[in-house]
């Protein structure tokens, strides 16, 4: 059901945004400035989708979850309570980003099957944005060429 998929998406996007903000605050290393800025752009972009998802849930005449407790129950990515090394931060965000892309594809299928083309359009834009994040994360992780 689309509304349920969007509730999962809302919680998971929120969780991903918080994780990237955690990394923005706590990353360390010789490339600190680049990492700090990259994580800032990442969490802000991911967070920018949160309000729209919640409002789409309302247009479907369901109530939107809005607490850490509910987000914790609904999110399909793991939180991070430790401070990983920088490379592990990128690996973890890439894994999470792939989980979000799969979830967005599921949301897109639900939206089209329920004839909600406007929501499907929004989801397609999110897929574009998350795939761009995936490209950047993979690029940070690529070993230098000799
Ligand atoms: Fe900041």
PDB file of N, CA, C and O in Angstrom, residues 25-67:
ATOM      1  N   UNK A  25      29.360  15.873  11.634  1.00  0.00           N
ATOM      2  CA  UNK A  25      29.899  16.413  12.893  1.00  0.00           C
ATOM      3  C   UNK A  25      31.195  15.722  13.313  1.00  0.00           C
ATOM      4  O   UNK A  25      32.083  16.354  13.861  1.00  0.00           O
ATOM      5  N   UNK A  26      31.272  14.415  13.106  1.00  0.00           N
ATOM      6  CA  UNK A  26      32.291  13.619  13.799  1.00  0.00           C
ATOM      7  C   UNK A  26      33.397  13.055  12.920  1.00  0.00           C
ATOM      8  O   UNK A  26      34.325  12.452  13.453  1.00  0.00           O
ATOM      9  N   UNK A  27      33.310  13.255  11.612  1.00  0.00           N
ATOM     10  CA  UNK A  27      34.364  12.697  10.755  1.00  0.00           C
ATOM     11  C   UNK A  27      35.708  13.359  11.093  1.00  0.00           C
ATOM     12  O   UNK A  27      35.765  14.536  11.490  1.00  0.00           O
ATOM     13  N   UNK A  28      36.790  12.558  10.948  1.00  0.00           N
ATOM     14  CA  UNK A  28      38.144  13.067  11.196  1.00  0.00           C
ATOM     15  C   UNK A  28      39.069  12.548  10.108  1.00  0.00           C
ATOM     16  O   UNK A  28      38.788  11.518   9.487  1.00  0.00           O
ATOM     17  N   UNK A  29      40.191  13.210   9.932  1.00  0.00           N
ATOM     18  CA  UNK A  29      41.200  12.732   8.983  1.00  0.00           C
ATOM     19  C   UNK A  29      41.760  13.874   8.173  1.00  0.00           C
ATOM     20  O   UNK A  29      41.282  15.015   8.268  1.00  0.00           O
ATOM     21  N   UNK A  30      42.789  13.560   7.340  1.00  0.00           N
ATOM     22  CA  UNK A  30      43.470  14.623   6.587  1.00  0.00           C
ATOM     23  C   UNK A  30      42.562  15.337   5.586  1.00  0.00           C
ATOM     24  O   UNK A  30      42.823  16.492   5.244  1.00  0.00           O
ATOM     25  N   UNK A  31      41.508  14.651   5.133  1.00  0.00           N
ATOM     26  CA  UNK A  31      40.574  15.286   4.197  1.00  0.00           C
ATOM     27  C   UNK A  31      39.317  15.778   4.910  1.00  0.00           C
ATOM     28  O   UNK A  31      38.224  15.815   4.329  1.00  0.00           O
ATOM     29  N   UNK A  32      39.493  16.159   6.157  1.00  0.00           N
ATOM     30  CA  UNK A  32      38.352  16.565   6.987  1.00  0.00           C
ATOM     31  C   UNK A  32      37.430  17.564   6.284  1.00  0.00           C
ATOM     32  O   UNK A  32      36.214  17.390   6.267  1.00  0.00           O
ATOM     33  N   UNK A  33      37.998  18.619   5.714  1.00  0.00           N
ATOM     34  CA  UNK A  33      37.163  19.703   5.190  1.00  0.00           C
ATOM     35  C   UNK A  33      36.254  19.209   4.067  1.00  0.00           C
ATOM     36  O   UNK A  33      35.059  19.517   4.030  1.00  0.00           O
ATOM     37  N   UNK A  34      36.821  18.389   3.179  1.00  0.00           N
ATOM     38  CA  UNK A  34      36.016  17.835   2.074  1.00  0.00           C
ATOM     39  C   UNK A  34      34.910  16.922   2.595  1.00  0.00           C
ATOM     40  O   UNK A  34      33.785  16.970   2.126  1.00  0.00           O
ATOM     41  N   UNK A  35      35.270  16.056   3.553  1.00  0.00           N
ATOM     42  CA  UNK A  35      34.299  15.104   4.097  1.00  0.00           C
ATOM     43  C   UNK A  35      33.187  15.846   4.837  1.00  0.00           C
ATOM     44  O   UNK A  35      32.003  15.531   4.701  1.00  0.00           O
ATOM     45  N   UNK A  36      33.601  16.795   5.645  1.00  0.00           N
ATOM     46  CA  UNK A  36      32.650  17.598   6.433  1.00  0.00           C
ATOM     47  C   UNK A  36      31.646  18.284   5.498  1.00  0.00           C
ATOM     48  O   UNK A  36      30.443  18.247   5.740  1.00  0.00           O
ATOM     49  N   UNK A  37      32.130  18.852   4.405  1.00  0.00           N
ATOM     50  CA  UNK A  37      31.241  19.530   3.442  1.00  0.00           C
ATOM     51  C   UNK A  37      30.373  18.533   2.681  1.00  0.00           C
ATOM     52  O   UNK A  37      29.188  18.776   2.451  1.00  0.00           O
ATOM     53  N   UNK A  38      30.975  17.427   2.274  1.00  0.00           N
ATOM     54  CA  UNK A  38      30.198  16.425   1.537  1.00  0.00           C
ATOM     55  C   UNK A  38      29.035  15.911   2.385  1.00  0.00           C
ATOM     56  O   UNK A  38      27.888  15.837   1.914  1.00  0.00           O
ATOM     57  N   UNK A  39      29.325  15.561   3.632  1.00  0.00           N
ATOM     58  CA  UNK A  39      28.257  15.042   4.499  1.00  0.00           C
ATOM     59  C   UNK A  39      27.189  16.116   4.770  1.00  0.00           C
ATOM     60  O   UNK A  39      26.008  15.792   4.901  1.00  0.00           O
ATOM     61  N   UNK A  40      27.599  17.373   4.823  1.00  0.00           N
ATOM     62  CA  UNK A  40      26.620  18.463   5.013  1.00  0.00           C
ATOM     63  C   UNK A  40      25.656  18.518   3.836  1.00  0.00           C
ATOM     64  O   UNK A  40      24.435  18.555   4.018  1.00  0.00           O
ATOM     65  N   UNK A  41      26.205  18.500   2.621  1.00  0.00           N
ATOM     66  CA  UNK A  41      25.332  18.549   1.440  1.00  0.00           C
ATOM     67  C   UNK A  41      24.425  17.331   1.384  1.00  0.00           C
ATOM     68  O   UNK A  41      23.247  17.434   1.028  1.00  0.00           O
ATOM     69  N   UNK A  42      24.976  16.178   1.751  1.00  0.00           N
ATOM     70  CA  UNK A  42      24.217  14.931   1.714  1.00  0.00           C
ATOM     71  C   UNK A  42      23.030  14.985   2.679  1.00  0.00           C
ATOM     72  O   UNK A  42      21.888  14.744   2.291  1.00  0.00           O
ATOM     73  N   UNK A  43      23.307  15.324   3.948  1.00  0.00           N
ATOM     74  CA  UNK A  43      22.187  15.275   4.899  1.00  0.00           C
ATOM     75  C   UNK A  43      21.149  16.343   4.596  1.00  0.00           C
ATOM     76  O   UNK A  43      19.950  16.113   4.762  1.00  0.00           O
ATOM     77  N   UNK A  44      21.598  17.501   4.115  1.00  0.00           N
ATOM     78  CA  UNK A  44      20.628  18.565   3.802  1.00  0.00           C
ATOM     79  C   UNK A  44      19.740  18.163   2.616  1.00  0.00           C
ATOM     80  O   UNK A  44      18.527  18.390   2.642  1.00  0.00           O
ATOM     81  N   UNK A  45      20.345  17.566   1.606  1.00  0.00           N
ATOM     82  CA  UNK A  45      19.554  17.163   0.430  1.00  0.00           C
ATOM     83  C   UNK A  45      18.562  16.072   0.807  1.00  0.00           C
ATOM     84  O   UNK A  45      17.388  16.126   0.420  1.00  0.00           O
ATOM     85  N   UNK A  46      19.029  15.080   1.580  1.00  0.00           N
ATOM     86  CA  UNK A  46      18.140  13.978   1.982  1.00  0.00           C
ATOM     87  C   UNK A  46      17.015  14.525   2.874  1.00  0.00           C
ATOM     88  O   UNK A  46      15.845  14.170   2.714  1.00  0.00           O
ATOM     89  N   UNK A  47      17.380  15.424   3.783  1.00  0.00           N
ATOM     90  CA  UNK A  47      16.372  15.999   4.681  1.00  0.00           C
ATOM     91  C   UNK A  47      15.325  16.806   3.910  1.00  0.00           C
ATOM     92  O   UNK A  47      14.148  16.861   4.311  1.00  0.00           O
ATOM     93  N   UNK A  48      15.728  17.393   2.788  1.00  0.00           N
ATOM     94  CA  UNK A  48      14.803  18.251   2.033  1.00  0.00           C
ATOM     95  C   UNK A  48      13.583  17.477   1.526  1.00  0.00           C
ATOM     96  O   UNK A  48      12.566  18.072   1.181  1.00  0.00           O
ATOM     97  N   UNK A  49      13.678  16.139   1.478  1.00  0.00           N
ATOM     98  CA  UNK A  49      12.553  15.335   0.988  1.00  0.00           C
ATOM     99  C   UNK A  49      11.555  14.994   2.091  1.00  0.00           C
ATOM    100  O   UNK A  49      10.404  14.631   1.800  1.00  0.00           O
ATOM    101  N   UNK A  50      11.989  15.119   3.330  1.00  0.00           N
ATOM    102  CA  UNK A  50      11.201  14.596   4.454  1.00  0.00           C
ATOM    103  C   UNK A  50       9.811  15.242   4.540  1.00  0.00           C
ATOM    104  O   UNK A  50       8.791  14.551   4.626  1.00  0.00           O
ATOM    105  N   UNK A  51       9.763  16.553   4.502  1.00  0.00           N
ATOM    106  CA  UNK A  51       8.477  17.254   4.658  1.00  0.00           C
ATOM    107  C   UNK A  51       7.504  16.901   3.535  1.00  0.00           C
ATOM    108  O   UNK A  51       6.308  16.706   3.763  1.00  0.00           O
ATOM    109  N   UNK A  52       8.048  16.784   2.321  1.00  0.00           N
ATOM    110  CA  UNK A  52       7.176  16.448   1.175  1.00  0.00           C
ATOM    111  C   UNK A  52       6.583  15.048   1.330  1.00  0.00           C
ATOM    112  O   UNK A  52       5.407  14.831   1.014  1.00  0.00           O
ATOM    113  N   UNK A  53       7.385  14.114   1.784  1.00  0.00           N
ATOM    114  CA  UNK A  53       6.879  12.742   1.956  1.00  0.00           C
ATOM    115  C   UNK A  53       5.749  12.748   2.984  1.00  0.00           C
ATOM    116  O   UNK A  53       4.688  12.149   2.763  1.00  0.00           O
ATOM    117  N   UNK A  54       5.960  13.446   4.105  1.00  0.00           N
ATOM    118  CA  UNK A  54       4.935  13.498   5.159  1.00  0.00           C
ATOM    119  C   UNK A  54       3.637  14.101   4.615  1.00  0.00           C
ATOM    120  O   UNK A  54       2.531  13.628   4.931  1.00  0.00           O
ATOM    121  N   UNK A  55       3.768  15.135   3.786  1.00  0.00           N
ATOM    122  CA  UNK A  55       2.562  15.777   3.270  1.00  0.00           C
ATOM    123  C   UNK A  55       1.858  14.917   2.221  1.00  0.00           C
ATOM    124  O   UNK A  55       0.622  14.949   2.126  1.00  0.00           O
ATOM    125  N   UNK A  56       2.602  14.124   1.471  1.00  0.00           N
ATOM    126  CA  UNK A  56       1.958  13.158   0.564  1.00  0.00           C
ATOM    127  C   UNK A  56       1.169  12.113   1.362  1.00  0.00           C
ATOM    128  O   UNK A  56       0.087  11.691   0.931  1.00  0.00           O
ATOM    129  N   UNK A  57       1.707  11.700   2.504  1.00  0.00           N
ATOM    130  CA  UNK A  57       0.974  10.738   3.348  1.00  0.00           C
ATOM    131  C   UNK A  57      -0.372  11.348   3.758  1.00  0.00           C
ATOM    132  O   UNK A  57      -1.411  10.679   3.727  1.00  0.00           O
ATOM    133  N   UNK A  58      -0.375  12.636   4.070  1.00  0.00           N
ATOM    134  CA  UNK A  58      -1.616  13.332   4.453  1.00  0.00           C
ATOM    135  C   UNK A  58      -2.583  13.438   3.267  1.00  0.00           C
ATOM    136  O   UNK A  58      -3.797  13.331   3.450  1.00  0.00           O
ATOM    137  N   UNK A  59      -2.051  13.657   2.070  1.00  0.00           N
ATOM    138  CA  UNK A  59      -2.969  13.732   0.920  1.00  0.00           C
ATOM    139  C   UNK A  59      -3.626  12.379   0.679  1.00  0.00           C
ATOM    140  O   UNK A  59      -4.719  12.321   0.107  1.00  0.00           O
ATOM    141  N   UNK A  60      -2.992  11.298   1.125  1.00  0.00           N
ATOM    142  CA  UNK A  60      -3.587   9.962   1.015  1.00  0.00           C
ATOM    143  C   UNK A  60      -4.524   9.672   2.194  1.00  0.00           C
ATOM    144  O   UNK A  60      -4.963   8.541   2.387  1.00  0.00           O
ATOM    145  N   UNK A  61      -4.798  10.715   2.978  1.00  0.00           N
ATOM    146  CA  UNK A  61      -5.741  10.651   4.108  1.00  0.00           C
ATOM    147  C   UNK A  61      -5.290   9.714   5.221  1.00  0.00           C
ATOM    148  O   UNK A  61      -6.095   9.110   5.918  1.00  0.00           O
ATOM    149  N   UNK A  62      -3.975   9.632   5.380  1.00  0.00           N
ATOM    150  CA  UNK A  62      -3.404   8.914   6.523  1.00  0.00           C
ATOM    151  C   UNK A  62      -2.638   9.938   7.365  1.00  0.00           C
ATOM    152  O   UNK A  62      -2.220  10.970   6.855  1.00  0.00           O
ATOM    153  N   UNK A  63      -2.431   9.610   8.639  1.00  0.00           N
ATOM    154  CA  UNK A  63      -1.603  10.464   9.480  1.00  0.00           C
ATOM    155  C   UNK A  63      -0.136  10.088   9.312  1.00  0.00           C
ATOM    156  O   UNK A  63       0.200   8.929   9.087  1.00  0.00           O
ATOM    157  N   UNK A  64       0.697  11.119   9.426  1.00  0.00           N
ATOM    158  CA  UNK A  64       2.125  10.922   9.231  1.00  0.00           C
ATOM    159  C   UNK A  64       2.816  10.644  10.569  1.00  0.00           C
ATOM    160  O   UNK A  64       2.539  11.333  11.541  1.00  0.00           O
ATOM    161  N   UNK A  65       3.705   9.651  10.622  1.00  0.00           N
ATOM    162  CA  UNK A  65       4.495   9.470  11.845  1.00  0.00           C
ATOM    163  C   UNK A  65       5.409  10.678  12.053  1.00  0.00           C
ATOM    164  O   UNK A  65       5.817  11.310  11.075  1.00  0.00           O
ATOM    165  N   UNK A  66       5.711  11.014  13.306  1.00  0.00           N
ATOM    166  CA  UNK A  66       6.515  12.215  13.562  1.00  0.00           C
ATOM    167  C   UNK A  66       7.239  12.187  14.896  1.00  0.00           C
ATOM    168  O   UNK A  66       7.313  13.211  15.577  1.00  0.00           O
ATOM    169  N   UNK A  67       7.774  11.022  15.252  1.00  0.00           N
ATOM    170  CA  UNK A  67       8.545  10.955  16.500  1.00  0.00           C
ATOM    171  C   UNK A  67       9.742  10.037  16.295  1.00  0.00           C
ATOM    172  O   UNK A  67       9.715   9.147  15.429  1.00  0.00           O
TER     173      UNK A  67
END
